[in-house]
mmCIF file of C-alpha atoms and ligand atoms in Angstrom:
data_model
loop_
_atom_site.group_PDB
_atom_site.id
_atom_site.type_symbol
_atom_site.label_atom_id
_atom_site.label_comp_id
_atom_site.label_asym_id
_atom_site.label_seq_id
_atom_site.Cartn_x
_atom_site.Cartn_y
_atom_site.Cartn_z
ATOM 1 C CA MET X 1 13.830 0.122 5.989
ATOM 2 C CA LEU X 2 13.287 -3.032 4.052
ATOM 3 C CA ILE X 3 10.476 -4.192 1.935
ATOM 4 C CA ARG X 4 10.840 -7.884 2.269
ATOM 5 C CA ARG X 5 10.488 -9.130 5.821
ATOM 6 C CA PRO X 6 13.288 -11.113 7.455
ATOM 7 C CA HIS X 7 11.323 -14.346 7.140
ATOM 8 C CA ASP X 8 11.021 -13.784 3.384
ATOM 9 C CA ILE X 9 14.758 -13.553 2.770
ATOM 10 C CA PRO X 10 17.497 -15.967 3.733
ATOM 11 C CA SER X 11 20.189 -14.068 5.631
ATOM 12 C CA SER X 12 22.747 -15.054 2.970
ATOM 13 C CA GLU X 13 20.816 -12.863 0.496
ATOM 14 C CA ILE X 14 20.881 -9.669 2.513
ATOM 15 C CA THR X 15 23.448 -7.098 1.506
ATOM 16 C CA PRO X 16 24.010 -4.973 4.582
ATOM 17 C CA GLU X 17 23.175 -1.356 3.832
ATOM 18 C CA ASP X 18 26.646 -0.248 4.838
ATOM 19 C CA SER X 19 28.403 -2.460 2.280
ATOM 20 C CA TYR X 20 26.061 -1.087 -0.336
ATOM 21 C CA LEU X 21 26.783 2.482 0.754
ATOM 22 C CA ASN X 22 30.441 1.709 0.967
ATOM 23 C CA ARG X 23 30.427 0.677 -2.687
ATOM 24 C CA ARG X 24 28.391 3.702 -3.688
ATOM 25 C CA GLU X 25 30.677 6.109 -1.875
ATOM 26 C CA PHE X 26 33.725 4.369 -3.297
ATOM 27 C CA ILE X 27 32.396 4.747 -6.824
ATOM 28 C CA ARG X 28 31.502 8.379 -6.166
ATOM 29 C CA LYS X 29 34.847 9.278 -4.644
ATOM 30 C CA THR X 30 36.848 7.593 -7.345
ATOM 31 C CA ALA X 31 34.713 9.235 -10.032
ATOM 32 C CA ALA X 32 35.267 12.632 -8.369
ATOM 33 C CA LEU X 33 38.965 11.948 -8.129
ATOM 34 C CA GLY X 34 39.034 11.005 -11.801
ATOM 35 C CA ALA X 35 37.175 14.176 -12.767
ATOM 36 C CA GLY X 36 39.481 16.281 -10.583
ATOM 37 C CA MET X 37 42.563 14.775 -12.186
ATOM 38 C CA ALA X 38 41.213 15.373 -15.670
ATOM 39 C CA ILE X 39 40.547 19.020 -14.817
ATOM 40 C CA ALA X 40 43.963 19.464 -13.231
ATOM 41 C CA GLY X 41 45.417 17.998 -16.404
ATOM 42 C CA ALA X 42 43.539 20.602 -18.445
ATOM 43 C CA GLY X 43 45.120 23.361 -16.365
ATOM 44 C CA LEU X 44 41.989 24.392 -14.394
ATOM 45 C CA THR X 45 41.955 24.988 -10.683
ATOM 46 C CA ALA X 46 39.895 23.018 -8.175
ATOM 47 C CA ALA X 47 37.972 26.205 -7.345
ATOM 48 C CA ALA X 48 36.604 26.232 -10.860
ATOM 49 C CA THR X 49 34.803 22.961 -10.128
ATOM 50 C CA ALA X 50 33.273 24.109 -6.853
ATOM 51 C CA THR X 51 30.829 26.541 -8.411
ATOM 52 C CA ALA X 52 28.732 23.766 -9.937
ATOM 53 C CA GLY X 53 26.994 23.151 -6.583
ATOM 54 C CA GLY X 54 23.507 24.082 -5.424
ATOM 55 C CA PRO X 55 22.172 26.701 -3.029
ATOM 56 C CA GLN X 56 24.685 25.636 -0.378
ATOM 57 C CA ASP X 57 27.364 27.719 -2.088
ATOM 58 C CA LYS X 58 25.816 31.007 -1.044
ATOM 59 C CA TRP X 59 23.761 29.859 1.918
ATOM 60 C CA ARG X 60 24.309 31.162 5.450
ATOM 61 C CA PRO X 61 21.779 30.744 8.293
ATOM 62 C CA LYS X 62 19.828 33.960 8.876
ATOM 63 C CA SER X 63 19.524 33.310 12.600
ATOM 64 C CA PRO X 64 21.752 30.558 14.003
ATOM 65 C CA GLY X 65 19.764 28.119 16.157
ATOM 66 C CA PRO X 66 20.667 27.262 19.756
ATOM 67 C CA TYR X 67 21.227 23.581 18.939
ATOM 68 C CA ASP X 68 22.874 23.923 15.535
ATOM 69 C CA THR X 69 25.769 21.631 14.784
ATOM 70 C CA ASP X 70 28.872 23.179 13.215
ATOM 71 C CA GLU X 71 29.653 19.981 11.299
ATOM 72 C CA GLU X 72 30.066 20.158 7.537
ATOM 73 C CA LEU X 73 26.733 20.483 5.753
ATOM 74 C CA THR X 74 25.631 17.756 3.370
ATOM 75 C CA PRO X 75 25.462 19.170 -0.188
ATOM 76 C CA TYR X 76 21.998 20.089 -1.462
ATOM 77 C CA THR X 77 22.337 17.652 -4.348
ATOM 78 C CA ASP X 78 22.783 14.726 -1.936
ATOM 79 C CA ILE X 79 19.935 15.832 0.347
ATOM 80 C CA THR X 80 17.607 16.049 -2.646
ATOM 81 C CA SER X 81 18.669 12.922 -4.542
ATOM 82 C CA TYR X 82 19.237 10.281 -1.825
ATOM 83 C CA ASN X 83 15.827 9.907 -0.186
ATOM 84 C CA ASN X 84 13.433 7.572 1.539
ATOM 85 C CA PHE X 85 9.880 8.400 0.492
ATOM 86 C CA TYR X 86 8.189 5.104 -0.295
ATOM 87 C CA GLU X 87 5.139 6.841 -1.748
ATOM 88 C CA PHE X 88 7.381 7.459 -4.775
ATOM 89 C CA GLY X 89 9.244 4.136 -4.794
ATOM 90 C CA ILE X 90 11.616 2.190 -2.615
ATOM 91 C CA ASP X 91 14.985 3.041 -4.155
ATOM 92 C CA LYS X 92 16.924 6.078 -2.987
ATOM 93 C CA GLY X 93 16.668 7.793 -6.391
ATOM 94 C CA ASP X 94 12.945 7.074 -6.855
ATOM 95 C CA PRO X 95 11.553 10.045 -4.896
ATOM 96 C CA ALA X 96 13.490 12.543 -7.030
ATOM 97 C CA ALA X 97 12.696 10.656 -10.249
ATOM 98 C CA ASN X 98 8.990 9.959 -9.619
ATOM 99 C CA SER X 99 7.661 12.980 -7.752
ATOM 100 C CA GLY X 100 7.437 15.414 -10.664
ATOM 101 C CA SER X 101 3.626 15.199 -10.906
ATOM 102 C CA PHE X 102 3.035 15.692 -7.200
ATOM 103 C CA LYS X 103 1.243 18.984 -6.398
ATOM 104 C CA PRO X 104 2.304 20.482 -3.054
ATOM 105 C CA SER X 105 0.152 23.553 -3.621
ATOM 106 C CA PRO X 106 -2.613 24.372 -2.797
ATOM 107 C CA TRP X 107 -2.401 22.476 0.503
ATOM 108 C CA LYS X 108 -4.662 22.115 3.518
ATOM 109 C CA VAL X 109 -3.982 20.555 6.890
ATOM 110 C CA GLU X 110 -6.676 19.098 9.119
ATOM 111 C CA VAL X 111 -6.145 19.738 12.828
ATOM 112 C CA ALA X 112 -8.308 17.377 14.885
ATOM 113 C CA GLY X 113 -8.867 15.770 18.260
ATOM 114 C CA GLU X 114 -8.304 16.980 21.808
ATOM 115 C CA ALA X 115 -7.832 20.699 21.226
ATOM 116 C CA LYS X 116 -9.872 23.879 21.684
ATOM 117 C CA LYS X 117 -9.611 24.808 18.014
ATOM 118 C CA THR X 118 -9.817 22.206 15.257
ATOM 119 C CA GLY X 119 -10.650 22.175 11.559
ATOM 120 C CA LEU X 120 -9.263 22.318 8.052
ATOM 121 C CA ILE X 121 -6.741 25.115 7.562
ATOM 122 C CA ASP X 122 -4.912 26.410 4.489
ATOM 123 C CA LEU X 123 -1.178 25.904 4.731
ATOM 124 C CA GLU X 124 -0.598 29.656 4.370
ATOM 125 C CA ASP X 125 -2.861 30.313 7.361
ATOM 126 C CA LEU X 126 -1.171 27.586 9.374
ATOM 127 C CA LEU X 127 2.230 29.170 8.778
ATOM 128 C CA LYS X 128 1.352 32.884 8.551
ATOM 129 C CA PRO X 129 1.744 33.911 12.216
ATOM 130 C CA HIS X 130 5.247 32.388 12.394
ATOM 131 C CA THR X 131 8.672 33.378 11.162
ATOM 132 C CA PRO X 132 10.520 30.336 9.832
ATOM 133 C CA VAL X 133 13.967 29.728 11.315
ATOM 134 C CA ASP X 134 17.077 27.951 10.024
ATOM 135 C CA ARG X 135 18.127 24.929 12.071
ATOM 136 C CA ILE X 136 21.191 22.806 11.276
ATOM 137 C CA TYR X 137 20.561 19.268 12.514
ATOM 138 C CA ARG X 138 22.132 15.857 12.209
ATOM 139 C CA HIS X 139 19.789 13.422 10.385
ATOM 140 C CA ARG X 140 20.340 9.708 11.164
ATOM 141 C CA CYS X 141 18.496 7.072 9.173
ATOM 142 C CA VAL X 142 17.830 3.715 10.834
ATOM 143 C CA GLU X 143 19.608 2.117 7.859
ATOM 144 C CA GLY X 144 22.968 3.453 9.031
ATOM 145 C CA TRP X 145 23.568 6.585 6.951
ATOM 146 C CA SER X 146 23.463 10.170 8.116
ATOM 147 C CA MET X 147 23.521 13.732 6.817
ATOM 148 C CA VAL X 148 23.748 17.263 8.218
ATOM 149 C CA ILE X 149 20.756 19.226 6.967
ATOM 150 C CA PRO X 150 20.044 22.955 7.257
ATOM 151 C CA TRP X 151 16.280 22.937 7.675
ATOM 152 C CA LEU X 152 13.963 25.881 7.385
ATOM 153 C CA GLY X 153 10.945 25.522 9.640
ATOM 154 C CA ILE X 154 8.869 26.461 12.640
ATOM 155 C CA PRO X 155 9.203 24.895 16.075
ATOM 156 C CA LEU X 156 6.273 22.456 16.178
ATOM 157 C CA ALA X 157 5.317 23.632 19.691
ATOM 158 C CA ASP X 158 4.603 27.146 18.393
ATOM 159 C CA VAL X 159 2.148 25.777 15.846
ATOM 160 C CA LEU X 160 0.495 23.235 18.172
ATOM 161 C CA ASN X 161 -0.019 25.743 20.983
ATOM 162 C CA ARG X 162 -2.190 27.920 18.749
ATOM 163 C CA PHE X 163 -4.791 25.141 18.688
ATOM 164 C CA GLY X 164 -4.966 24.850 22.480
ATOM 165 C CA PRO X 165 -4.428 21.145 23.107
ATOM 166 C CA THR X 166 -6.455 20.031 26.148
ATOM 167 C CA SER X 167 -5.208 17.919 29.067
ATOM 168 C CA LYS X 168 -6.579 14.855 27.255
ATOM 169 C CA ALA X 169 -4.046 15.361 24.437
ATOM 170 C CA ARG X 170 -1.170 13.035 25.353
ATOM 171 C CA TYR X 171 0.082 12.214 21.854
ATOM 172 C CA VAL X 172 0.145 13.865 18.443
ATOM 173 C CA HIS X 173 -0.609 11.721 15.425
ATOM 174 C CA PHE X 174 0.446 12.785 11.918
ATOM 175 C CA THR X 175 -0.796 11.561 8.531
ATOM 176 C CA THR X 176 0.775 11.865 5.064
ATOM 177 C CA VAL X 177 -1.389 12.711 2.065
ATOM 178 C CA LEU X 178 -2.987 9.795 0.180
ATOM 179 C CA ARG X 179 -2.818 10.461 -3.577
ATOM 180 C CA PRO X 180 -2.043 7.295 -5.512
ATOM 181 C CA GLU X 181 -2.502 9.167 -8.807
ATOM 182 C CA GLU X 182 0.413 11.452 -7.951
ATOM 183 C CA MET X 183 2.352 9.046 -5.734
ATOM 184 C CA PRO X 184 2.984 5.870 -7.730
ATOM 185 C CA GLY X 185 4.347 3.981 -4.722
ATOM 186 C CA GLN X 186 0.920 4.139 -3.091
ATOM 187 C CA LYS X 187 -0.411 1.859 -5.829
ATOM 188 C CA ARG X 188 1.698 -0.924 -4.342
ATOM 189 C CA SER X 189 1.024 -2.384 -0.924
ATOM 190 C CA VAL X 190 4.605 -1.999 0.250
ATOM 191 C CA LEU X 191 3.368 -0.242 3.390
ATOM 192 C CA ALA X 192 -0.128 0.413 4.743
ATOM 193 C CA TRP X 193 -1.062 3.794 3.239
ATOM 194 C CA PRO X 194 -1.320 6.555 4.223
ATOM 195 C CA TYR X 195 1.965 6.766 6.132
ATOM 196 C CA VAL X 196 1.320 7.675 9.779
ATOM 197 C CA GLU X 197 3.566 8.684 12.653
ATOM 198 C CA GLY X 198 3.244 9.868 16.220
ATOM 199 C CA LEU X 199 5.010 11.648 19.050
ATOM 200 C CA ARG X 200 4.335 11.881 22.757
ATOM 201 C CA MET X 201 3.164 15.373 23.684
ATOM 202 C CA ASP X 202 6.429 16.334 25.430
ATOM 203 C CA GLU X 203 8.412 15.152 22.390
ATOM 204 C CA ALA X 204 6.198 17.169 20.068
ATOM 205 C CA MET X 205 6.640 20.240 22.281
ATOM 206 C CA ASN X 206 10.430 19.866 22.609
ATOM 207 C CA PRO X 207 12.155 22.954 21.147
ATOM 208 C CA LEU X 208 14.207 20.736 18.809
ATOM 209 C CA THR X 209 11.121 19.416 17.001
ATOM 210 C CA LEU X 210 10.412 21.285 13.767
ATOM 211 C CA LEU X 211 7.658 21.515 11.240
ATOM 212 C CA ALA X 212 9.920 21.974 8.231
ATOM 213 C CA THR X 213 9.046 23.858 5.071
ATOM 214 C CA GLY X 214 12.481 24.113 3.476
ATOM 215 C CA ILE X 215 16.137 23.145 3.167
ATOM 216 C CA TYR X 216 19.016 25.600 2.601
ATOM 217 C CA GLY X 217 16.443 28.407 2.858
ATOM 218 C CA LYS X 218 14.520 27.123 -0.204
ATOM 219 C CA SER X 219 11.069 25.499 -0.140
ATOM 220 C CA LEU X 220 11.101 21.732 0.260
ATOM 221 C CA LEU X 221 11.298 19.778 -2.974
ATOM 222 C CA ASN X 222 8.688 17.043 -3.424
ATOM 223 C CA GLN X 223 11.187 14.275 -2.657
ATOM 224 C CA ASN X 224 11.957 15.813 0.742
ATOM 225 C CA GLY X 225 8.315 15.990 1.836
ATOM 226 C CA ALA X 226 6.855 19.159 0.336
ATOM 227 C CA PRO X 227 5.176 21.252 1.436
ATOM 228 C CA LEU X 228 5.351 20.342 5.134
ATOM 229 C CA ARG X 229 7.168 17.635 7.080
ATOM 230 C CA LEU X 230 8.251 16.809 10.562
ATOM 231 C CA VAL X 231 11.888 16.882 11.747
ATOM 232 C CA VAL X 232 12.761 15.104 15.004
ATOM 233 C CA PRO X 233 16.567 15.057 15.038
ATOM 234 C CA TRP X 234 17.146 12.749 18.036
ATOM 235 C CA LYS X 235 15.039 9.992 16.457
ATOM 236 C CA TYR X 236 15.671 7.782 13.434
ATOM 237 C CA GLY X 237 14.668 9.485 10.200
ATOM 238 C CA PHE X 238 11.455 7.531 9.689
ATOM 239 C CA LYS X 239 9.772 9.485 12.508
ATOM 240 C CA SER X 240 10.149 12.587 10.319
ATOM 241 C CA ILE X 241 6.925 12.086 8.357
ATOM 242 C CA LYS X 242 6.613 13.897 5.017
ATOM 243 C CA SER X 243 3.821 15.771 3.204
ATOM 244 C CA ILE X 244 1.588 16.067 6.275
ATOM 245 C CA VAL X 245 -2.170 16.584 5.839
ATOM 246 C CA LYS X 246 -3.433 15.788 9.331
ATOM 247 C CA ILE X 247 -2.353 16.628 12.869
ATOM 248 C CA ASN X 248 -4.491 14.844 15.458
ATOM 249 C CA PHE X 249 -4.274 15.358 19.231
ATOM 250 C CA ILE X 250 -5.098 12.019 20.865
ATOM 251 C CA GLY X 251 -5.141 10.369 24.290
ATOM 252 C CA THR X 252 -3.499 7.008 23.624
ATOM 253 C CA GLN X 253 -0.248 5.955 22.007
ATOM 254 C CA PRO X 254 -0.902 5.470 18.274
ATOM 255 C CA LYS X 255 0.516 2.752 16.039
ATOM 256 C CA THR X 256 2.952 4.031 13.450
ATOM 257 C CA THR X 257 3.519 2.836 9.884
ATOM 258 C CA TRP X 258 6.829 1.066 10.465
ATOM 259 C CA GLU X 259 5.659 -0.403 13.753
ATOM 260 C CA LEU X 260 2.642 -1.861 11.933
ATOM 261 C CA SER X 261 4.859 -3.148 9.136
ATOM 262 C CA ALA X 262 7.530 -4.839 11.292
ATOM 263 C CA PRO X 263 6.757 -4.570 15.020
ATOM 264 C CA GLY X 264 9.826 -6.530 16.072
ATOM 265 C CA GLU X 265 12.103 -4.091 14.249
ATOM 266 C CA TYR X 266 10.603 -0.638 14.661
ATOM 267 C CA GLY X 267 9.107 0.699 17.876
ATOM 268 C CA PHE X 268 7.130 3.793 18.726
ATOM 269 C CA TYR X 269 10.015 5.735 20.290
ATOM 270 C CA SER X 270 12.769 5.046 17.734
ATOM 271 C CA ASN X 271 15.284 7.218 19.542
ATOM 272 C CA VAL X 272 18.749 7.038 18.000
ATOM 273 C CA ASN X 273 20.540 4.623 20.321
ATOM 274 C CA PRO X 274 23.930 3.102 19.455
ATOM 275 C CA GLU X 275 23.488 0.597 22.297
ATOM 276 C CA VAL X 276 20.323 -1.001 20.973
ATOM 277 C CA ASP X 277 20.871 -2.759 17.669
ATOM 278 C CA HIS X 278 18.294 -3.245 14.981
ATOM 279 C CA PRO X 279 17.551 -7.000 15.023
ATOM 280 C CA ARG X 280 19.457 -7.371 11.755
ATOM 281 C CA TRP X 281 22.287 -4.852 12.028
ATOM 282 C CA SER X 282 24.295 -2.817 14.502
ATOM 283 C CA GLN X 283 23.370 0.799 15.228
ATOM 284 C CA ALA X 284 26.753 1.595 16.810
ATOM 285 C CA ARG X 285 28.191 3.363 13.760
ATOM 286 C CA GLU X 286 26.982 5.336 10.791
ATOM 287 C CA ARG X 287 28.232 6.539 7.452
ATOM 288 C CA ARG X 288 27.905 10.257 6.860
ATOM 289 C CA ILE X 289 26.918 10.709 3.219
ATOM 290 C CA GLY X 290 29.958 12.004 1.362
ATOM 291 C CA GLU X 291 32.453 10.365 3.734
ATOM 292 C CA PHE X 292 34.259 7.100 3.317
ATOM 293 C CA PHE X 293 34.920 5.967 6.872
ATOM 294 C CA LYS X 294 32.198 5.318 9.394
ATOM 295 C CA ARG X 295 31.839 7.334 12.555
ATOM 296 C CA LYS X 296 30.366 6.464 15.948
ATOM 297 C CA THR X 297 26.667 7.073 16.362
ATOM 298 C CA LEU X 298 25.907 9.324 19.322
ATOM 299 C CA MET X 299 23.224 8.581 21.927
ATOM 300 C CA PHE X 300 20.061 10.485 20.983
ATOM 301 C CA ASN X 301 22.016 11.486 17.855
ATOM 302 C CA GLY X 302 24.010 13.914 20.022
ATOM 303 C CA TYR X 303 20.970 15.705 21.463
ATOM 304 C CA GLY X 304 20.996 13.989 24.878
ATOM 305 C CA GLU X 305 21.311 17.247 26.789
ATOM 306 C CA GLN X 306 18.051 18.465 25.270
ATOM 307 C CA VAL X 307 16.039 15.224 25.331
ATOM 308 C CA ALA X 308 17.404 12.554 27.698
ATOM 309 C CA SER X 309 15.317 13.741 30.663
ATOM 310 C CA MET X 310 12.117 12.894 28.768
ATOM 311 C CA TYR X 311 13.056 9.217 28.974
ATOM 312 C CA SER X 312 14.456 9.000 32.507
ATOM 313 C CA GLY X 313 13.231 5.846 34.207
ATOM 314 C CA MET X 314 12.286 4.210 30.898
ATOM 315 C CA ASP X 315 13.934 1.012 29.710
ATOM 316 C CA LEU X 316 15.113 2.052 26.249
ATOM 317 C CA ARG X 317 15.683 -1.576 25.230
ATOM 318 C CA LYS X 318 12.009 -2.293 25.714
ATOM 319 C CA ASN X 319 10.863 1.114 24.514
ATOM 320 C CA PHE X 320 12.960 1.024 21.336
HETATM 321 N N1 MTE W 401 7.479 9.980 5.229
HETATM 322 C C1 MTE W 401 6.660 9.356 4.357
HETATM 323 N N2 MTE W 401 5.428 9.820 4.200
HETATM 324 N N3 MTE W 401 7.057 8.282 3.642
HETATM 325 C C2 MTE W 401 8.311 7.727 3.780
HETATM 326 O O1 MTE W 401 8.624 6.738 3.121
HETATM 327 N N4 MTE W 401 10.486 7.880 4.925
HETATM 328 C C3 MTE W 401 11.092 8.205 6.224
HETATM 329 C C4 MTE W 401 10.941 9.699 6.549
HETATM 330 N N5 MTE W 401 9.609 10.164 6.264
HETATM 331 C C5 MTE W 401 9.200 8.353 4.707
HETATM 332 C C6 MTE W 401 8.751 9.500 5.404
HETATM 333 C C7 MTE W 401 12.489 7.829 6.306
HETATM 334 S S1 MTE W 401 12.811 6.164 6.429
HETATM 335 C C8 MTE W 401 13.501 8.744 6.351
HETATM 336 S S2 MTE W 401 15.113 8.283 6.635
HETATM 337 C C9 MTE W 401 13.241 10.175 6.094
HETATM 338 O O2 MTE W 401 11.873 10.428 5.786
HETATM 339 C C10 MTE W 401 14.092 10.592 4.909
HETATM 340 O O3 MTE W 401 13.998 11.968 4.698
HETATM 341 P P1 MTE W 401 14.885 12.623 3.524
HETATM 342 O O4 MTE W 401 14.558 11.856 2.276
HETATM 343 O O5 MTE W 401 14.480 14.050 3.440
HETATM 344 O O6 MTE W 401 16.308 12.416 3.915
#
């Protein structure tokens, strides 16, 4: 995700995201090492330092999900402080720093378009018939970093089915709230506001797709897309639209925010695909936040068994 377009910046000026992350991780690890050594010197044990963490220390999934990964979870502090949410600014720390005045409650969602039931619904009523589940998913950003996040949410299909989408509903279009007074980034024309995203109907109905309300069993913080966001773990993170106020069943493939912003770089499908590079960087590897060395990126972010059949016969280089 970049603000300045490629034609605005000479390539000599671009710091690849991974070198930037590399530096950040290096600084973090060495700082941690320094702190650890100081504590060891003071005669304390390493265990004494581990209690300073967040809700992850006590957290266990209530009901393990069928597609959960058993990889190490990303600490809550990283998930809530290293964010992309351009409505609050373009730097990774901006969403946590600038979202304090955002009001995620009360909240209404408009359900519209090709469905038997449509209208404005209170968030509580949207969620009430469902029991939220814990789902531990890999989260891969198009910029080359990744996390493992224990989401709390409801399978999107369960929610959508209640509205009775008709046979004309071939796509679902999502819209983020527009509140420039609470979201300072919306006062700048970095992107076309409000942020919009879309999924094909079968993608929206896939059991992996979640409407998330929390992380580590706690309600979403503003920087993570409170009170309601999408999670589509086999796609790059930008498909996972935050702070949703509208769900629209439509017949034709919609344009999405990043596609509108840079059509040569971001397509509608945006499936994680290590074989198709971003025009300006490779997608073959990724850096898991908290780790120093890069790892290989997996096709469909490792969820091929659950999703590959939806794209059989499609040229994924063209439909990137
Ligand atoms: N949704 C909105 N409304 N605005 C955004 O800027 N950023 C996207 C996505 N959803 C974004 C958004 C991107 S690029 C990513 S990687 C994920 O949110 C980041 O989610 P996280 O901050 O919870 O990791």
